[in-house]
């Protein structure tokens, strides 16, 4: 049997390579530039734009994910001229497999602050518990690492993938399935928050009452931030579902060696998740929630003008009566009748 180490496009069919196809140099360059740009944008936001809250719990995981993705596509770019190099195949597969878990972590760390703006009373669970979803991802991440180690433990420069790839690939698929499960849990919980908030907004004209700013309409940039969180989470779920199905069939299956499927259901979805979150970075789209940053250069907040605080300013009145929103008839507050923030105890009788 001819050694694949001596193969080239003139002497061997590309189907005999570990990829099963020659990786597209143009596609690899595009995705490489997207992730390099994401890293640079995160650094810019964190170092030069952020003031007090650097949002490192967001920037670091996203940057790690983008770095791993960039390494993976740089390796695939090298494979475009030599797809028979099994070492390059193993390296690119490993980096691209584990990278999205860090994007999920950034979402889970960020979502509590978003829910505080929407209204914590709409959440089924304490907002502090959302980051605990990361532990499900960690379990999936460990499974993926174990699967990668097993799958590539007996690769050969002469014969390519070994028998262990059939053992390791289902383990990697199991890790992707676990991460998909954590994303489903998140999407259900956050979807309920948005549904309840939308119902409250439709009925009362606001989603919650904030003691600093009163009845606050959601700013368009905050809505954009929430939309990007949802889009990124859905993209990651789709990618993990793809990985589960493909790797469940093995690294040498037809689906695993289909470049179009990989580009559309892995590369594109992860790039959308990363780039979307970077564009809607919380430094600019979530900064400090509703409270105006004292001493801030721009003094912006997540509320639209005119500010609701002109109708009621905390500290100017010690009335135990809940303030009314202009344009709506006042009704005495009854529990369960209007959205009531957990931070509104100042106004309770």
GROMACS .gro file of C-alpha atoms in nm:
model
  349
    1UNK     CA    1   0.000   0.000   0.000
    2UNK     CA    2   0.135   0.341  -0.099
    3UNK     CA    3   0.232   0.572   0.190
    4UNK     CA    4   0.018   0.885   0.199
    5UNK     CA    5   0.323   1.077   0.322
    6UNK     CA    6   0.456   1.079  -0.037
    7UNK     CA    7   0.123   1.167  -0.195
    8UNK     CA    8   0.052   1.476  -0.402
    9UNK     CA    9  -0.227   1.585  -0.632
   10UNK     CA   10  -0.064   1.410  -0.927
   11UNK     CA   11   0.001   1.073  -0.767
   12UNK     CA   12  -0.288   1.012  -0.522
   13UNK     CA   13  -0.662   1.074  -0.520
   14UNK     CA   14  -0.752   1.344  -0.268
   15UNK     CA   15  -1.030   1.118  -0.141
   16UNK     CA   16  -0.756   0.906   0.017
   17UNK     CA   17  -0.652   1.196   0.242
   18UNK     CA   18  -0.776   1.228   0.602
   19UNK     CA   19  -0.994   1.524   0.498
   20UNK     CA   20  -1.134   1.348   0.194
   21UNK     CA   21  -1.109   1.677   0.005
   22UNK     CA   22  -0.858   1.961  -0.045
   23UNK     CA   23  -0.952   2.235   0.206
   24UNK     CA   24  -1.047   2.554   0.024
   25UNK     CA   25  -0.770   2.810   0.070
   26UNK     CA   26  -1.012   3.097   0.008
   27UNK     CA   27  -1.257   2.975   0.273
   28UNK     CA   28  -0.980   2.917   0.527
   29UNK     CA   29  -0.843   3.269   0.472
   30UNK     CA   30  -1.189   3.424   0.515
   31UNK     CA   31  -1.258   3.245   0.842
   32UNK     CA   32  -0.903   3.305   0.962
   33UNK     CA   33  -0.943   3.681   0.909
   34UNK     CA   34  -1.284   3.682   1.081
   35UNK     CA   35  -1.141   3.527   1.396
   36UNK     CA   36  -0.824   3.736   1.397
   37UNK     CA   37  -1.044   4.044   1.362
   38UNK     CA   38  -1.257   3.922   1.653
   39UNK     CA   39  -0.949   3.889   1.874
   40UNK     CA   40  -0.832   4.240   1.785
   41UNK     CA   41  -1.180   4.383   1.844
   42UNK     CA   42  -1.201   4.220   2.188
   43UNK     CA   43  -0.862   4.365   2.279
   44UNK     CA   44  -0.971   4.709   2.157
   45UNK     CA   45  -1.294   4.700   2.357
   46UNK     CA   46  -1.127   4.571   2.672
   47UNK     CA   47  -0.813   4.785   2.674
   48UNK     CA   48  -0.916   5.113   2.512
   49UNK     CA   49  -1.296   5.142   2.530
   50UNK     CA   50  -1.385   4.990   2.867
   51UNK     CA   51  -1.353   5.206   3.174
   52UNK     CA   52  -1.437   5.044   3.505
   53UNK     CA   53  -1.586   4.714   3.399
   54UNK     CA   54  -1.349   4.550   3.151
   55UNK     CA   55  -1.589   4.259   3.096
   56UNK     CA   56  -1.296   4.019   3.109
   57UNK     CA   57  -1.535   3.732   3.184
   58UNK     CA   58  -1.671   3.793   2.835
   59UNK     CA   59  -1.364   3.905   2.641
   60UNK     CA   60  -1.129   3.630   2.760
   61UNK     CA   61  -1.347   3.329   2.663
   62UNK     CA   62  -1.443   3.484   2.329
   63UNK     CA   63  -1.079   3.567   2.257
   64UNK     CA   64  -0.970   3.212   2.343
   65UNK     CA   65  -1.239   3.071   2.114
   66UNK     CA   66  -1.136   3.304   1.833
   67UNK     CA   67  -0.769   3.217   1.886
   68UNK     CA   68  -0.838   2.843   1.869
   69UNK     CA   69  -1.052   2.894   1.559
   70UNK     CA   70  -0.778   3.104   1.398
   71UNK     CA   71  -0.518   2.836   1.470
   72UNK     CA   72  -0.748   2.570   1.329
   73UNK     CA   73  -0.805   2.758   1.004
   74UNK     CA   74  -0.437   2.849   0.972
   75UNK     CA   75  -0.359   2.477   0.992
   76UNK     CA   76  -0.632   2.398   0.737
   77UNK     CA   77  -0.481   2.662   0.512
   78UNK     CA   78  -0.157   2.466   0.526
   79UNK     CA   79  -0.353   2.151   0.453
   80UNK     CA   80  -0.493   2.304   0.134
   81UNK     CA   81  -0.160   2.232  -0.037
   82UNK     CA   82  -0.108   1.897   0.136
   83UNK     CA   83  -0.434   1.738   0.255
   84UNK     CA   84  -0.254   1.406   0.311
   85UNK     CA   85  -0.065   1.537   0.616
   86UNK     CA   86  -0.247   1.358   0.897
   87UNK     CA   87  -0.073   1.566   1.164
   88UNK     CA   88  -0.218   1.887   1.024
   89UNK     CA   89  -0.559   1.720   1.001
   90UNK     CA   90  -0.548   1.613   1.366
   91UNK     CA   91  -0.435   1.958   1.480
   92UNK     CA   92  -0.701   2.151   1.292
   93UNK     CA   93  -0.975   1.910   1.399
   94UNK     CA   94  -0.875   1.935   1.765
   95UNK     CA   95  -0.868   2.317   1.779
   96UNK     CA   96  -1.191   2.362   1.583
   97UNK     CA   97  -1.370   2.101   1.792
   98UNK     CA   98  -1.309   2.254   2.135
   99UNK     CA   99  -1.321   2.627   2.050
  100UNK     CA  100  -1.701   2.686   2.059
  101UNK     CA  101  -1.725   2.580   2.424
  102UNK     CA  102  -1.556   2.907   2.520
  103UNK     CA  103  -1.817   3.108   2.328
  104UNK     CA  104  -2.092   2.938   2.529
  105UNK     CA  105  -1.908   3.026   2.850
  106UNK     CA  106  -1.901   3.394   2.752
  107UNK     CA  107  -2.278   3.387   2.697
  108UNK     CA  108  -2.347   3.221   3.033
  109UNK     CA  109  -2.127   3.472   3.217
  110UNK     CA  110  -2.298   3.767   3.050
  111UNK     CA  111  -2.666   3.673   3.056
  112UNK     CA  112  -2.730   3.756   3.427
  113UNK     CA  113  -2.658   4.125   3.362
  114UNK     CA  114  -2.893   4.128   3.064
  115UNK     CA  115  -3.173   3.971   3.267
  116UNK     CA  116  -3.125   4.230   3.542
  117UNK     CA  117  -3.208   4.495   3.285
  118UNK     CA  118  -3.507   4.305   3.143
  119UNK     CA  119  -3.635   4.219   3.491
  120UNK     CA  120  -3.520   3.939   3.719
  121UNK     CA  121  -3.879   3.862   3.813
  122UNK     CA  122  -3.928   3.711   3.469
  123UNK     CA  123  -3.664   3.441   3.524
  124UNK     CA  124  -3.760   3.094   3.645
  125UNK     CA  125  -3.431   3.065   3.831
  126UNK     CA  126  -3.206   3.300   4.022
  127UNK     CA  127  -3.000   3.491   3.767
  128UNK     CA  128  -2.686   3.399   3.960
  129UNK     CA  129  -2.741   3.036   3.859
  130UNK     CA  130  -2.706   3.087   3.483
  131UNK     CA  131  -2.323   3.068   3.489
  132UNK     CA  132  -2.357   2.721   3.642
  133UNK     CA  133  -2.448   2.597   3.295
  134UNK     CA  134  -2.077   2.624   3.228
  135UNK     CA  135  -2.024   2.306   3.432
  136UNK     CA  136  -2.233   2.113   3.179
  137UNK     CA  137  -2.012   2.257   2.906
  138UNK     CA  138  -1.701   2.163   3.104
  139UNK     CA  139  -1.818   1.802   3.116
  140UNK     CA  140  -1.876   1.809   2.741
  141UNK     CA  141  -1.537   1.974   2.690
  142UNK     CA  142  -1.364   1.698   2.887
  143UNK     CA  143  -1.542   1.433   2.681
  144UNK     CA  144  -1.426   1.605   2.362
  145UNK     CA  145  -1.066   1.615   2.483
  146UNK     CA  146  -1.076   1.247   2.575
  147UNK     CA  147  -1.228   1.162   2.239
  148UNK     CA  148  -0.965   1.364   2.052
  149UNK     CA  149  -0.682   1.196   2.240
  150UNK     CA  150  -0.826   0.851   2.174
  151UNK     CA  151  -0.913   0.919   1.809
  152UNK     CA  152  -0.568   1.046   1.717
  153UNK     CA  153  -0.363   0.819   1.943
  154UNK     CA  154  -0.268   0.581   1.661
  155UNK     CA  155  -0.246   0.807   1.357
  156UNK     CA  156   0.034   0.731   1.114
  157UNK     CA  157   0.206   0.951   0.858
  158UNK     CA  158   0.196   0.653   0.625
  159UNK     CA  159  -0.158   0.522   0.670
  160UNK     CA  160  -0.342   0.822   0.816
  161UNK     CA  161  -0.617   0.761   1.071
  162UNK     CA  162  -0.596   0.442   1.274
  163UNK     CA  163  -0.854   0.209   1.420
  164UNK     CA  164  -0.886   0.423   1.735
  165UNK     CA  165  -1.054   0.699   1.534
  166UNK     CA  166  -1.365   0.480   1.529
  167UNK     CA  167  -1.353   0.465   1.909
  168UNK     CA  168  -1.272   0.829   1.975
  169UNK     CA  169  -1.513   0.997   1.735
  170UNK     CA  170  -1.830   0.881   1.920
  171UNK     CA  171  -1.680   1.018   2.243
  172UNK     CA  172  -1.626   1.355   2.074
  173UNK     CA  173  -1.985   1.338   1.949
  174UNK     CA  174  -2.105   1.271   2.305
  175UNK     CA  175  -1.922   1.584   2.423
  176UNK     CA  176  -2.088   1.791   2.152
  177UNK     CA  177  -2.427   1.646   2.252
  178UNK     CA  178  -2.371   1.747   2.616
  179UNK     CA  179  -2.287   2.102   2.509
  180UNK     CA  180  -2.596   2.109   2.288
  181UNK     CA  181  -2.799   2.010   2.595
  182UNK     CA  182  -2.664   2.303   2.797
  183UNK     CA  183  -2.756   2.539   2.512
  184UNK     CA  184  -3.109   2.397   2.497
  185UNK     CA  185  -3.150   2.458   2.871
  186UNK     CA  186  -3.024   2.813   2.829
  187UNK     CA  187  -3.246   2.887   2.528
  188UNK     CA  188  -3.555   2.757   2.710
  189UNK     CA  189  -3.485   2.957   3.026
  190UNK     CA  190  -3.394   3.276   2.844
  191UNK     CA  191  -3.685   3.231   2.603
  192UNK     CA  192  -3.923   3.224   2.899
  193UNK     CA  193  -3.765   3.544   3.031
  194UNK     CA  194  -3.818   3.717   2.697
  195UNK     CA  195  -4.173   3.585   2.663
  196UNK     CA  196  -4.274   3.702   3.009
  197UNK     CA  197  -4.104   4.037   2.954
  198UNK     CA  198  -4.280   4.081   2.620
  199UNK     CA  199  -4.618   4.003   2.780
  200UNK     CA  200  -4.552   4.254   3.058
  201UNK     CA  201  -4.442   4.517   2.809
  202UNK     CA  202  -4.751   4.458   2.597
  203UNK     CA  203  -4.982   4.491   2.897
  204UNK     CA  204  -4.814   4.764   3.102
  205UNK     CA  205  -4.573   4.935   2.862
  206UNK     CA  206  -4.259   4.833   3.048
  207UNK     CA  207  -4.089   4.509   3.149
  208UNK     CA  208  -3.984   4.596   3.503
  209UNK     CA  209  -3.945   4.880   3.751
  210UNK     CA  210  -3.592   4.993   3.832
  211UNK     CA  211  -3.547   5.201   4.149
  212UNK     CA  212  -3.282   5.422   3.988
  213UNK     CA  213  -3.453   5.507   3.660
  214UNK     CA  214  -3.813   5.404   3.716
  215UNK     CA  215  -4.011   5.263   3.422
  216UNK     CA  216  -3.748   5.211   3.158
  217UNK     CA  217  -3.808   5.151   2.785
  218UNK     CA  218  -3.547   4.922   2.634
  219UNK     CA  219  -3.285   5.095   2.421
  220UNK     CA  220  -3.240   4.970   2.068
  221UNK     CA  221  -2.876   4.884   2.128
  222UNK     CA  222  -2.973   4.667   2.424
  223UNK     CA  223  -3.231   4.489   2.210
  224UNK     CA  224  -2.957   4.433   1.953
  225UNK     CA  225  -2.733   4.287   2.224
  226UNK     CA  226  -3.007   4.045   2.332
  227UNK     CA  227  -3.071   3.949   1.969
  228UNK     CA  228  -2.702   3.871   1.919
  229UNK     CA  229  -2.699   3.655   2.233
  230UNK     CA  230  -2.990   3.454   2.098
  231UNK     CA  231  -2.848   3.426   1.747
  232UNK     CA  232  -2.509   3.316   1.878
  233UNK     CA  233  -2.663   3.056   2.110
  234UNK     CA  234  -2.877   2.917   1.827
  235UNK     CA  235  -2.574   2.903   1.596
  236UNK     CA  236  -2.374   2.715   1.858
  237UNK     CA  237  -2.660   2.472   1.913
  238UNK     CA  238  -2.682   2.406   1.539
  239UNK     CA  239  -2.309   2.350   1.519
  240UNK     CA  240  -2.308   2.108   1.812
  241UNK     CA  241  -2.599   1.919   1.660
  242UNK     CA  242  -2.402   1.889   1.336
  243UNK     CA  243  -2.094   1.766   1.524
  244UNK     CA  244  -2.300   1.511   1.715
  245UNK     CA  245  -2.449   1.364   1.399
  246UNK     CA  246  -2.131   1.371   1.191
  247UNK     CA  247  -1.886   1.242   1.449
  248UNK     CA  248  -2.134   0.981   1.563
  249UNK     CA  249  -2.082   0.828   1.220
  250UNK     CA  250  -1.704   0.844   1.244
  251UNK     CA  251  -1.426   1.072   1.120
  252UNK     CA  252  -1.409   0.876   0.795
  253UNK     CA  253  -1.782   0.892   0.720
  254UNK     CA  254  -1.921   1.063   0.410
  255UNK     CA  255  -2.068   1.348   0.619
  256UNK     CA  256  -1.737   1.410   0.795
  257UNK     CA  257  -1.560   1.434   0.458
  258UNK     CA  258  -1.811   1.672   0.302
  259UNK     CA  259  -1.651   2.015   0.283
  260UNK     CA  260  -1.976   2.197   0.203
  261UNK     CA  261  -2.144   2.062   0.517
  262UNK     CA  262  -1.843   2.156   0.728
  263UNK     CA  263  -1.831   2.509   0.588
  264UNK     CA  264  -2.202   2.572   0.630
  265UNK     CA  265  -2.279   2.394   0.956
  266UNK     CA  266  -1.953   2.442   1.145
  267UNK     CA  267  -1.734   2.719   1.009
  268UNK     CA  268  -2.011   2.963   0.923
  269UNK     CA  269  -2.218   2.905   1.237
  270UNK     CA  270  -1.923   2.944   1.474
  271UNK     CA  271  -1.797   3.252   1.288
  272UNK     CA  272  -2.144   3.406   1.317
  273UNK     CA  273  -2.157   3.329   1.689
  274UNK     CA  274  -1.814   3.480   1.756
  275UNK     CA  275  -1.845   3.783   1.530
  276UNK     CA  276  -2.200   3.856   1.648
  277UNK     CA  277  -2.096   3.863   2.012
  278UNK     CA  278  -1.792   4.078   1.939
  279UNK     CA  279  -1.997   4.329   1.740
  280UNK     CA  280  -2.245   4.350   2.030
  281UNK     CA  281  -1.972   4.355   2.295
  282UNK     CA  282  -2.121   4.435   2.639
  283UNK     CA  283  -1.867   4.713   2.689
  284UNK     CA  284  -2.070   4.920   2.443
  285UNK     CA  285  -2.409   4.748   2.441
  286UNK     CA  286  -2.458   4.651   2.805
  287UNK     CA  287  -2.222   4.867   3.006
  288UNK     CA  288  -2.326   4.901   3.366
  289UNK     CA  289  -2.684   4.799   3.296
  290UNK     CA  290  -2.925   5.080   3.379
  291UNK     CA  291  -2.719   5.283   3.621
  292UNK     CA  292  -2.545   5.581   3.471
  293UNK     CA  293  -2.171   5.555   3.510
  294UNK     CA  294  -2.041   5.835   3.728
  295UNK     CA  295  -1.748   6.009   3.567
  296UNK     CA  296  -1.793   5.822   3.238
  297UNK     CA  297  -1.662   5.987   2.927
  298UNK     CA  298  -1.989   5.942   2.744
  299UNK     CA  299  -2.224   5.891   3.039
  300UNK     CA  300  -2.444   5.665   2.832
  301UNK     CA  301  -2.677   5.403   2.968
  302UNK     CA  302  -2.913   5.143   2.833
  303UNK     CA  303  -3.221   5.367   2.845
  304UNK     CA  304  -3.360   5.579   2.567
  305UNK     CA  305  -3.425   5.951   2.591
  306UNK     CA  306  -3.624   6.103   2.739
  307UNK     CA  307  -3.508   5.946   3.061
  308UNK     CA  308  -3.782   5.814   3.287
  309UNK     CA  309  -3.600   5.954   3.588
  310UNK     CA  310  -3.752   6.294   3.507
  311UNK     CA  311  -4.085   6.148   3.626
  312UNK     CA  312  -3.953   5.996   3.941
  313UNK     CA  313  -3.612   6.027   4.101
  314UNK     CA  314  -3.516   5.794   4.381
  315UNK     CA  315  -3.440   5.993   4.693
  316UNK     CA  316  -3.654   6.298   4.613
  317UNK     CA  317  -3.964   6.140   4.757
  318UNK     CA  318  -4.015   5.896   5.038
  319UNK     CA  319  -4.369   5.812   4.943
  320UNK     CA  320  -4.458   5.449   4.985
  321UNK     CA  321  -4.682   5.473   4.677
  322UNK     CA  322  -4.553   5.329   4.357
  323UNK     CA  323  -4.509   5.607   4.092
  324UNK     CA  324  -4.725   5.608   3.785
  325UNK     CA  325  -4.599   5.603   3.433
  326UNK     CA  326  -4.706   5.916   3.237
  327UNK     CA  327  -4.995   5.855   3.003
  328UNK     CA  328  -5.138   5.567   3.207
  329UNK     CA  329  -5.399   5.585   3.479
  330UNK     CA  330  -5.269   5.499   3.821
  331UNK     CA  331  -5.388   5.180   3.984
  332UNK     CA  332  -5.278   5.084   4.336
  333UNK     CA  333  -5.017   4.813   4.319
  334UNK     CA  334  -5.137   4.460   4.374
  335UNK     CA  335  -4.893   4.175   4.381
  336UNK     CA  336  -4.905   3.965   4.071
  337UNK     CA  337  -5.079   4.238   3.868
  338UNK     CA  338  -4.771   4.421   3.738
  339UNK     CA  339  -4.409   4.329   3.685
  340UNK     CA  340  -4.226   4.401   4.009
  341UNK     CA  341  -3.849   4.410   4.023
  342UNK     CA  342  -3.663   4.240   4.306
  343UNK     CA  343  -3.483   4.570   4.350
  344UNK     CA  344  -3.806   4.762   4.414
  345UNK     CA  345  -3.844   4.695   4.787
  346UNK     CA  346  -3.803   5.067   4.853
  347UNK     CA  347  -4.157   5.117   4.728
  348UNK     CA  348  -4.330   4.833   4.911
  349UNK     CA  349  -4.579   4.914   5.180
   0.00000   0.00000   0.00000
